[in-house]
């Protein structure tokens, strides 16, 4: 499946969602980054308005690679997952500037559905 990223820039808290252009799978991945400057308190992800039933997981990653992922989640057509949040165990540490993302991935194939990123900088 096609995976595109629609970055949103945030110096502190930022949020955005990305779904594909017409003709692509329906649904969207939404990302929220909470913090101040390079101090990231948490990152949340949610897959919204699925076009079919999926068993998926949400992957969290940043400029230094993989952060964490959820367990498998089943979402029915026309519905959304809950919001899943990674809480930074060191919320006052300065994080690497760059894009922090969540991505919905089909569990049994590893294929990405959509991803969304927030650019974090000082």
PDB file of N, CA and C in Angstrom, residues 7-82:
ATOM      1  N   UNK A   7       4.046  16.141   6.960  1.00  0.00           N
ATOM      2  CA  UNK A   7       4.633  16.687   8.182  1.00  0.00           C
ATOM      3  C   UNK A   7       3.957  17.963   8.658  1.00  0.00           C
ATOM      4  N   UNK A   8       3.905  18.101   9.957  1.00  0.00           N
ATOM      5  CA  UNK A   8       3.435  19.310  10.615  1.00  0.00           C
ATOM      6  C   UNK A   8       4.571  19.740  11.534  1.00  0.00           C
ATOM      7  N   UNK A   9       4.918  21.012  11.560  1.00  0.00           N
ATOM      8  CA  UNK A   9       6.011  21.490  12.391  1.00  0.00           C
ATOM      9  C   UNK A   9       5.490  21.913  13.759  1.00  0.00           C
ATOM     10  N   UNK A  10       6.223  21.535  14.811  1.00  0.00           N
ATOM     11  CA  UNK A  10       5.822  21.893  16.170  1.00  0.00           C
ATOM     12  C   UNK A  10       7.042  22.245  16.991  1.00  0.00           C
ATOM     13  N   UNK A  11       6.988  23.385  17.682  1.00  0.00           N
ATOM     14  CA  UNK A  11       8.032  23.711  18.642  1.00  0.00           C
ATOM     15  C   UNK A  11       7.657  23.158  20.007  1.00  0.00           C
ATOM     16  N   UNK A  12       6.401  22.922  20.226  1.00  0.00           N
ATOM     17  CA  UNK A  12       5.939  22.348  21.488  1.00  0.00           C
ATOM     18  C   UNK A  12       4.944  21.258  21.129  1.00  0.00           C
ATOM     19  N   UNK A  13       3.699  21.438  21.493  1.00  0.00           N
ATOM     20  CA  UNK A  13       2.680  20.451  21.170  1.00  0.00           C
ATOM     21  C   UNK A  13       2.251  20.626  19.723  1.00  0.00           C
ATOM     22  N   UNK A  14       2.149  19.516  19.003  1.00  0.00           N
ATOM     23  CA  UNK A  14       1.690  19.554  17.621  1.00  0.00           C
ATOM     24  C   UNK A  14       0.887  18.319  17.310  1.00  0.00           C
ATOM     25  N   UNK A  15      -0.059  18.443  16.387  1.00  0.00           N
ATOM     26  CA  UNK A  15      -0.893  17.306  16.005  1.00  0.00           C
ATOM     27  C   UNK A  15      -1.219  17.401  14.536  1.00  0.00           C
ATOM     28  N   UNK A  16      -1.435  16.248  13.932  1.00  0.00           N
ATOM     29  CA  UNK A  16      -1.829  16.212  12.540  1.00  0.00           C
ATOM     30  C   UNK A  16      -2.353  14.841  12.182  1.00  0.00           C
ATOM     31  N   UNK A  17      -3.021  14.764  11.039  1.00  0.00           N
ATOM     32  CA  UNK A  17      -3.532  13.497  10.520  1.00  0.00           C
ATOM     33  C   UNK A  17      -3.211  13.426   9.037  1.00  0.00           C
ATOM     34  N   UNK A  18      -3.013  12.196   8.547  1.00  0.00           N
ATOM     35  CA  UNK A  18      -2.797  12.024   7.125  1.00  0.00           C
ATOM     36  C   UNK A  18      -3.542  10.800   6.637  1.00  0.00           C
ATOM     37  N   UNK A  19      -4.311  10.999   5.575  1.00  0.00           N
ATOM     38  CA  UNK A  19      -4.959   9.928   4.835  1.00  0.00           C
ATOM     39  C   UNK A  19      -4.608  10.165   3.384  1.00  0.00           C
ATOM     40  N   UNK A  20      -4.822   9.214   2.568  1.00  0.00           N
ATOM     41  CA  UNK A  20      -4.383   9.318   1.186  1.00  0.00           C
ATOM     42  C   UNK A  20      -5.269  10.153   0.295  1.00  0.00           C
ATOM     43  N   UNK A  21      -4.798  10.374  -0.918  1.00  0.00           N
ATOM     44  CA  UNK A  21      -5.578  11.096  -1.917  1.00  0.00           C
ATOM     45  C   UNK A  21      -6.739  10.233  -2.404  1.00  0.00           C
ATOM     46  N   UNK A  22      -7.708  10.829  -3.118  1.00  0.00           N
ATOM     47  CA  UNK A  22      -8.825  10.034  -3.645  1.00  0.00           C
ATOM     48  C   UNK A  22      -8.318   8.823  -4.431  1.00  0.00           C
ATOM     49  N   UNK A  23      -8.980   7.703  -4.246  1.00  0.00           N
ATOM     50  CA  UNK A  23      -8.597   6.474  -4.920  1.00  0.00           C
ATOM     51  C   UNK A  23      -7.679   5.587  -4.109  1.00  0.00           C
ATOM     52  N   UNK A  24      -7.123   6.109  -3.039  1.00  0.00           N
ATOM     53  CA  UNK A  24      -6.268   5.322  -2.154  1.00  0.00           C
ATOM     54  C   UNK A  24      -7.113   4.790  -1.000  1.00  0.00           C
ATOM     55  N   UNK A  25      -6.567   3.868  -0.193  1.00  0.00           N
ATOM     56  CA  UNK A  25      -7.358   3.344   0.929  1.00  0.00           C
ATOM     57  C   UNK A  25      -7.872   4.472   1.816  1.00  0.00           C
ATOM     58  N   UNK A  26      -9.117   4.321   2.246  1.00  0.00           N
ATOM     59  CA  UNK A  26      -9.708   5.308   3.138  1.00  0.00           C
ATOM     60  C   UNK A  26      -9.133   5.120   4.529  1.00  0.00           C
ATOM     61  N   UNK A  27      -9.204   6.138   5.312  1.00  0.00           N
ATOM     62  CA  UNK A  27      -8.691   6.105   6.674  1.00  0.00           C
ATOM     63  C   UNK A  27      -7.545   7.077   6.801  1.00  0.00           C
ATOM     64  N   UNK A  28      -7.136   7.326   8.036  1.00  0.00           N
ATOM     65  CA  UNK A  28      -6.016   8.228   8.254  1.00  0.00           C
ATOM     66  C   UNK A  28      -5.317   7.890   9.555  1.00  0.00           C
ATOM     67  N   UNK A  29      -4.030   8.168   9.578  1.00  0.00           N
ATOM     68  CA  UNK A  29      -3.223   8.022  10.783  1.00  0.00           C
ATOM     69  C   UNK A  29      -3.058   9.405  11.393  1.00  0.00           C
ATOM     70  N   UNK A  30      -3.251   9.490  12.693  1.00  0.00           N
ATOM     71  CA  UNK A  30      -3.131  10.772  13.389  1.00  0.00           C
ATOM     72  C   UNK A  30      -2.035  10.669  14.449  1.00  0.00           C
ATOM     73  N   UNK A  31      -1.252  11.737  14.552  1.00  0.00           N
ATOM     74  CA  UNK A  31      -0.126  11.789  15.489  1.00  0.00           C
ATOM     75  C   UNK A  31      -0.219  13.072  16.309  1.00  0.00           C
ATOM     76  N   UNK A  32       0.053  12.949  17.600  1.00  0.00           N
ATOM     77  CA  UNK A  32       0.156  14.113  18.478  1.00  0.00           C
ATOM     78  C   UNK A  32       1.468  14.007  19.241  1.00  0.00           C
ATOM     79  N   UNK A  33       2.233  15.088  19.248  1.00  0.00           N
ATOM     80  CA  UNK A  33       3.451  15.169  20.047  1.00  0.00           C
ATOM     81  C   UNK A  33       3.214  16.248  21.101  1.00  0.00           C
ATOM     82  N   UNK A  34       3.473  15.914  22.360  1.00  0.00           N
ATOM     83  CA  UNK A  34       3.299  16.856  23.464  1.00  0.00           C
ATOM     84  C   UNK A  34       4.659  17.120  24.089  1.00  0.00           C
ATOM     85  N   UNK A  35       4.953  18.384  24.313  1.00  0.00           N
ATOM     86  CA  UNK A  35       6.198  18.758  24.946  1.00  0.00           C
ATOM     87  C   UNK A  35       6.489  20.221  24.723  1.00  0.00           C
ATOM     88  N   UNK A  36       7.737  20.596  24.945  1.00  0.00           N
ATOM     89  CA  UNK A  36       8.167  21.971  24.766  1.00  0.00           C
ATOM     90  C   UNK A  36       9.543  21.954  24.119  1.00  0.00           C
ATOM     91  N   UNK A  37       9.644  22.528  22.929  1.00  0.00           N
ATOM     92  CA  UNK A  37      10.906  22.499  22.215  1.00  0.00           C
ATOM     93  C   UNK A  37      11.329  21.068  21.958  1.00  0.00           C
ATOM     94  N   UNK A  38      12.530  20.703  22.372  1.00  0.00           N
ATOM     95  CA  UNK A  38      13.032  19.338  22.176  1.00  0.00           C
ATOM     96  C   UNK A  38      12.737  18.416  23.355  1.00  0.00           C
ATOM     97  N   UNK A  39      11.994  18.908  24.340  1.00  0.00           N
ATOM     98  CA  UNK A  39      11.575  18.076  25.462  1.00  0.00           C
ATOM     99  C   UNK A  39      10.219  17.471  25.116  1.00  0.00           C
ATOM    100  N   UNK A  40      10.214  16.213  24.717  1.00  0.00           N
ATOM    101  CA  UNK A  40       8.984  15.535  24.322  1.00  0.00           C
ATOM    102  C   UNK A  40       8.458  14.749  25.511  1.00  0.00           C
ATOM    103  N   UNK A  41       7.249  15.074  25.931  1.00  0.00           N
ATOM    104  CA  UNK A  41       6.610  14.388  27.049  1.00  0.00           C
ATOM    105  C   UNK A  41       5.941  13.095  26.593  1.00  0.00           C
ATOM    106  N   UNK A  42       5.243  13.163  25.435  1.00  0.00           N
ATOM    107  CA  UNK A  42       4.543  11.980  24.943  1.00  0.00           C
ATOM    108  C   UNK A  42       4.282  12.100  23.448  1.00  0.00           C
ATOM    109  N   UNK A  43       4.036  10.942  22.840  1.00  0.00           N
ATOM    110  CA  UNK A  43       3.634  10.853  21.439  1.00  0.00           C
ATOM    111  C   UNK A  43       2.429   9.923  21.399  1.00  0.00           C
ATOM    112  N   UNK A  44       1.371  10.359  20.709  1.00  0.00           N
ATOM    113  CA  UNK A  44       0.156   9.544  20.595  1.00  0.00           C
ATOM    114  C   UNK A  44      -0.140   9.261  19.138  1.00  0.00           C
ATOM    115  N   UNK A  45      -0.741   8.096  18.894  1.00  0.00           N
ATOM    116  CA  UNK A  45      -1.142   7.720  17.548  1.00  0.00           C
ATOM    117  C   UNK A  45      -2.507   7.065  17.547  1.00  0.00           C
ATOM    118  N   UNK A  46      -3.241   7.265  16.458  1.00  0.00           N
ATOM    119  CA  UNK A  46      -4.571   6.673  16.295  1.00  0.00           C
ATOM    120  C   UNK A  46      -4.836   6.479  14.804  1.00  0.00           C
ATOM    121  N   UNK A  47      -5.394   5.314  14.444  1.00  0.00           N
ATOM    122  CA  UNK A  47      -5.827   5.083  13.076  1.00  0.00           C
ATOM    123  C   UNK A  47      -7.332   5.296  13.037  1.00  0.00           C
ATOM    124  N   UNK A  48      -7.786   6.202  12.148  1.00  0.00           N
ATOM    125  CA  UNK A  48      -9.193   6.603  12.115  1.00  0.00           C
ATOM    126  C   UNK A  48      -9.894   6.154  10.835  1.00  0.00           C
ATOM    127  N   UNK A  49     -11.162   5.806  10.978  1.00  0.00           N
ATOM    128  CA  UNK A  49     -12.072   5.592   9.854  1.00  0.00           C
ATOM    129  C   UNK A  49     -11.545   4.560   8.858  1.00  0.00           C
ATOM    130  N   UNK A  50     -11.285   3.362   9.348  1.00  0.00           N
ATOM    131  CA  UNK A  50     -10.762   2.283   8.503  1.00  0.00           C
ATOM    132  C   UNK A  50     -11.706   1.977   7.342  1.00  0.00           C
ATOM    133  N   UNK A  51     -11.134   1.619   6.189  1.00  0.00           N
ATOM    134  CA  UNK A  51     -11.949   1.285   5.022  1.00  0.00           C
ATOM    135  C   UNK A  51     -12.377  -0.176   5.026  1.00  0.00           C
ATOM    136  N   UNK A  52     -11.749  -0.995   5.861  1.00  0.00           N
ATOM    137  CA  UNK A  52     -12.115  -2.396   6.021  1.00  0.00           C
ATOM    138  C   UNK A  52     -11.622  -2.840   7.392  1.00  0.00           C
ATOM    139  N   UNK A  53     -11.951  -4.051   7.782  1.00  0.00           N
ATOM    140  CA  UNK A  53     -11.479  -4.550   9.065  1.00  0.00           C
ATOM    141  C   UNK A  53     -10.002  -4.911   8.944  1.00  0.00           C
ATOM    142  N   UNK A  54      -9.215  -4.391   9.855  1.00  0.00           N
ATOM    143  CA  UNK A  54      -7.775  -4.663   9.895  1.00  0.00           C
ATOM    144  C   UNK A  54      -7.395  -5.160  11.278  1.00  0.00           C
ATOM    145  N   UNK A  55      -6.412  -6.042  11.333  1.00  0.00           N
ATOM    146  CA  UNK A  55      -5.662  -6.274  12.555  1.00  0.00           C
ATOM    147  C   UNK A  55      -4.331  -5.585  12.303  1.00  0.00           C
ATOM    148  N   UNK A  56      -4.059  -4.573  13.091  1.00  0.00           N
ATOM    149  CA  UNK A  56      -2.885  -3.735  12.854  1.00  0.00           C
ATOM    150  C   UNK A  56      -2.203  -3.420  14.164  1.00  0.00           C
ATOM    151  N   UNK A  57      -1.068  -2.794  14.045  1.00  0.00           N
ATOM    152  CA  UNK A  57      -0.430  -2.200  15.217  1.00  0.00           C
ATOM    153  C   UNK A  57       0.052  -0.816  14.814  1.00  0.00           C
ATOM    154  N   UNK A  58       0.274   0.021  15.799  1.00  0.00           N
ATOM    155  CA  UNK A  58       0.762   1.371  15.546  1.00  0.00           C
ATOM    156  C   UNK A  58       2.219   1.433  15.982  1.00  0.00           C
ATOM    157  N   UNK A  59       3.072   1.791  15.028  1.00  0.00           N
ATOM    158  CA  UNK A  59       4.507   1.917  15.262  1.00  0.00           C
ATOM    159  C   UNK A  59       4.831   3.379  15.550  1.00  0.00           C
ATOM    160  N   UNK A  60       5.684   3.612  16.520  1.00  0.00           N
ATOM    161  CA  UNK A  60       6.140   4.951  16.888  1.00  0.00           C
ATOM    162  C   UNK A  60       7.627   5.034  16.534  1.00  0.00           C
ATOM    163  N   UNK A  61       8.024   6.073  15.794  1.00  0.00           N
ATOM    164  CA  UNK A  61       9.429   6.211  15.452  1.00  0.00           C
ATOM    165  C   UNK A  61       9.809   7.679  15.316  1.00  0.00           C
ATOM    166  N   UNK A  62      11.101   7.923  15.369  1.00  0.00           N
ATOM    167  CA  UNK A  62      11.618   9.284  15.273  1.00  0.00           C
ATOM    168  C   UNK A  62      12.890   9.303  14.457  1.00  0.00           C
ATOM    169  N   UNK A  63      13.637  10.408  14.512  1.00  0.00           N
ATOM    170  CA  UNK A  63      14.836  10.536  13.691  1.00  0.00           C
ATOM    171  C   UNK A  63      15.918   9.501  14.030  1.00  0.00           C
ATOM    172  N   UNK A  64      15.866   8.933  15.222  1.00  0.00           N
ATOM    173  CA  UNK A  64      16.827   7.890  15.599  1.00  0.00           C
ATOM    174  C   UNK A  64      16.259   6.486  15.430  1.00  0.00           C
ATOM    175  N   UNK A  65      15.104   6.365  14.783  1.00  0.00           N
ATOM    176  CA  UNK A  65      14.528   5.042  14.522  1.00  0.00           C
ATOM    177  C   UNK A  65      13.366   4.690  15.427  1.00  0.00           C
ATOM    178  N   UNK A  66      13.155   3.378  15.573  1.00  0.00           N
ATOM    179  CA  UNK A  66      12.015   2.816  16.305  1.00  0.00           C
ATOM    180  C   UNK A  66      12.020   3.267  17.765  1.00  0.00           C
ATOM    181  N   UNK A  67      10.829   3.665  18.253  1.00  0.00           N
ATOM    182  CA  UNK A  67      10.660   4.010  19.674  1.00  0.00           C
ATOM    183  C   UNK A  67       9.908   2.880  20.375  1.00  0.00           C
ATOM    184  N   UNK A  68       8.725   2.540  19.868  1.00  0.00           N
ATOM    185  CA  UNK A  68       7.922   1.463  20.439  1.00  0.00           C
ATOM    186  C   UNK A  68       6.796   1.150  19.468  1.00  0.00           C
ATOM    187  N   UNK A  69       5.996   0.158  19.789  1.00  0.00           N
ATOM    188  CA  UNK A  69       4.776  -0.096  19.032  1.00  0.00           C
ATOM    189  C   UNK A  69       3.732  -0.715  19.954  1.00  0.00           C
ATOM    190  N   UNK A  70       2.491  -0.623  19.521  1.00  0.00           N
ATOM    191  CA  UNK A  70       1.409  -1.228  20.293  1.00  0.00           C
ATOM    192  C   UNK A  70       1.392  -2.726  20.024  1.00  0.00           C
ATOM    193  N   UNK A  71       0.581  -3.436  20.769  1.00  0.00           N
ATOM    194  CA  UNK A  71       0.269  -4.807  20.403  1.00  0.00           C
ATOM    195  C   UNK A  71      -0.728  -4.781  19.249  1.00  0.00           C
ATOM    196  N   UNK A  72      -1.162  -5.952  18.817  1.00  0.00           N
ATOM    197  CA  UNK A  72      -2.133  -6.011  17.731  1.00  0.00           C
ATOM    198  C   UNK A  72      -3.477  -5.444  18.170  1.00  0.00           C
ATOM    199  N   UNK A  73      -4.096  -4.702  17.250  1.00  0.00           N
ATOM    200  CA  UNK A  73      -5.374  -4.033  17.473  1.00  0.00           C
ATOM    201  C   UNK A  73      -6.282  -4.418  16.304  1.00  0.00           C
ATOM    202  N   UNK A  74      -7.518  -4.794  16.581  1.00  0.00           N
ATOM    203  CA  UNK A  74      -8.470  -5.028  15.494  1.00  0.00           C
ATOM    204  C   UNK A  74      -9.408  -3.835  15.414  1.00  0.00           C
ATOM    205  N   UNK A  75      -9.507  -3.276  14.209  1.00  0.00           N
ATOM    206  CA  UNK A  75     -10.396  -2.138  13.978  1.00  0.00           C
ATOM    207  C   UNK A  75     -11.329  -2.515  12.833  1.00  0.00           C
ATOM    208  N   UNK A  76     -12.623  -2.298  13.023  1.00  0.00           N
ATOM    209  CA  UNK A  76     -13.640  -2.641  12.028  1.00  0.00           C
ATOM    210  C   UNK A  76     -13.813  -1.514  11.023  1.00  0.00           C
ATOM    211  N   UNK A  77     -14.315  -1.864   9.854  1.00  0.00           N
ATOM    212  CA  UNK A  77     -14.577  -0.873   8.803  1.00  0.00           C
ATOM    213  C   UNK A  77     -15.452   0.246   9.354  1.00  0.00           C
ATOM    214  N   UNK A  78     -15.082   1.476   9.052  1.00  0.00           N
ATOM    215  CA  UNK A  78     -15.841   2.641   9.489  1.00  0.00           C
ATOM    216  C   UNK A  78     -15.555   3.082  10.914  1.00  0.00           C
ATOM    217  N   UNK A  79     -14.657   2.396  11.599  1.00  0.00           N
ATOM    218  CA  UNK A  79     -14.337   2.725  12.991  1.00  0.00           C
ATOM    219  C   UNK A  79     -12.883   3.160  13.128  1.00  0.00           C
ATOM    220  N   UNK A  80     -12.515   3.524  14.340  1.00  0.00           N
ATOM    221  CA  UNK A  80     -11.166   3.986  14.647  1.00  0.00           C
ATOM    222  C   UNK A  80     -10.617   3.216  15.832  1.00  0.00           C
ATOM    223  N   UNK A  81      -9.286   3.184  15.929  1.00  0.00           N
ATOM    224  CA  UNK A  81      -8.681   2.593  17.119  1.00  0.00           C
ATOM    225  C   UNK A  81      -8.800   3.601  18.273  1.00  0.00           C
ATOM    226  N   UNK A  82      -8.492   3.146  19.447  1.00  0.00           N
ATOM    227  CA  UNK A  82      -8.317   4.072  20.564  1.00  0.00           C
ATOM    228  C   UNK A  82      -7.062   4.886  20.294  1.00  0.00           C
TER     229      UNK A  82
END
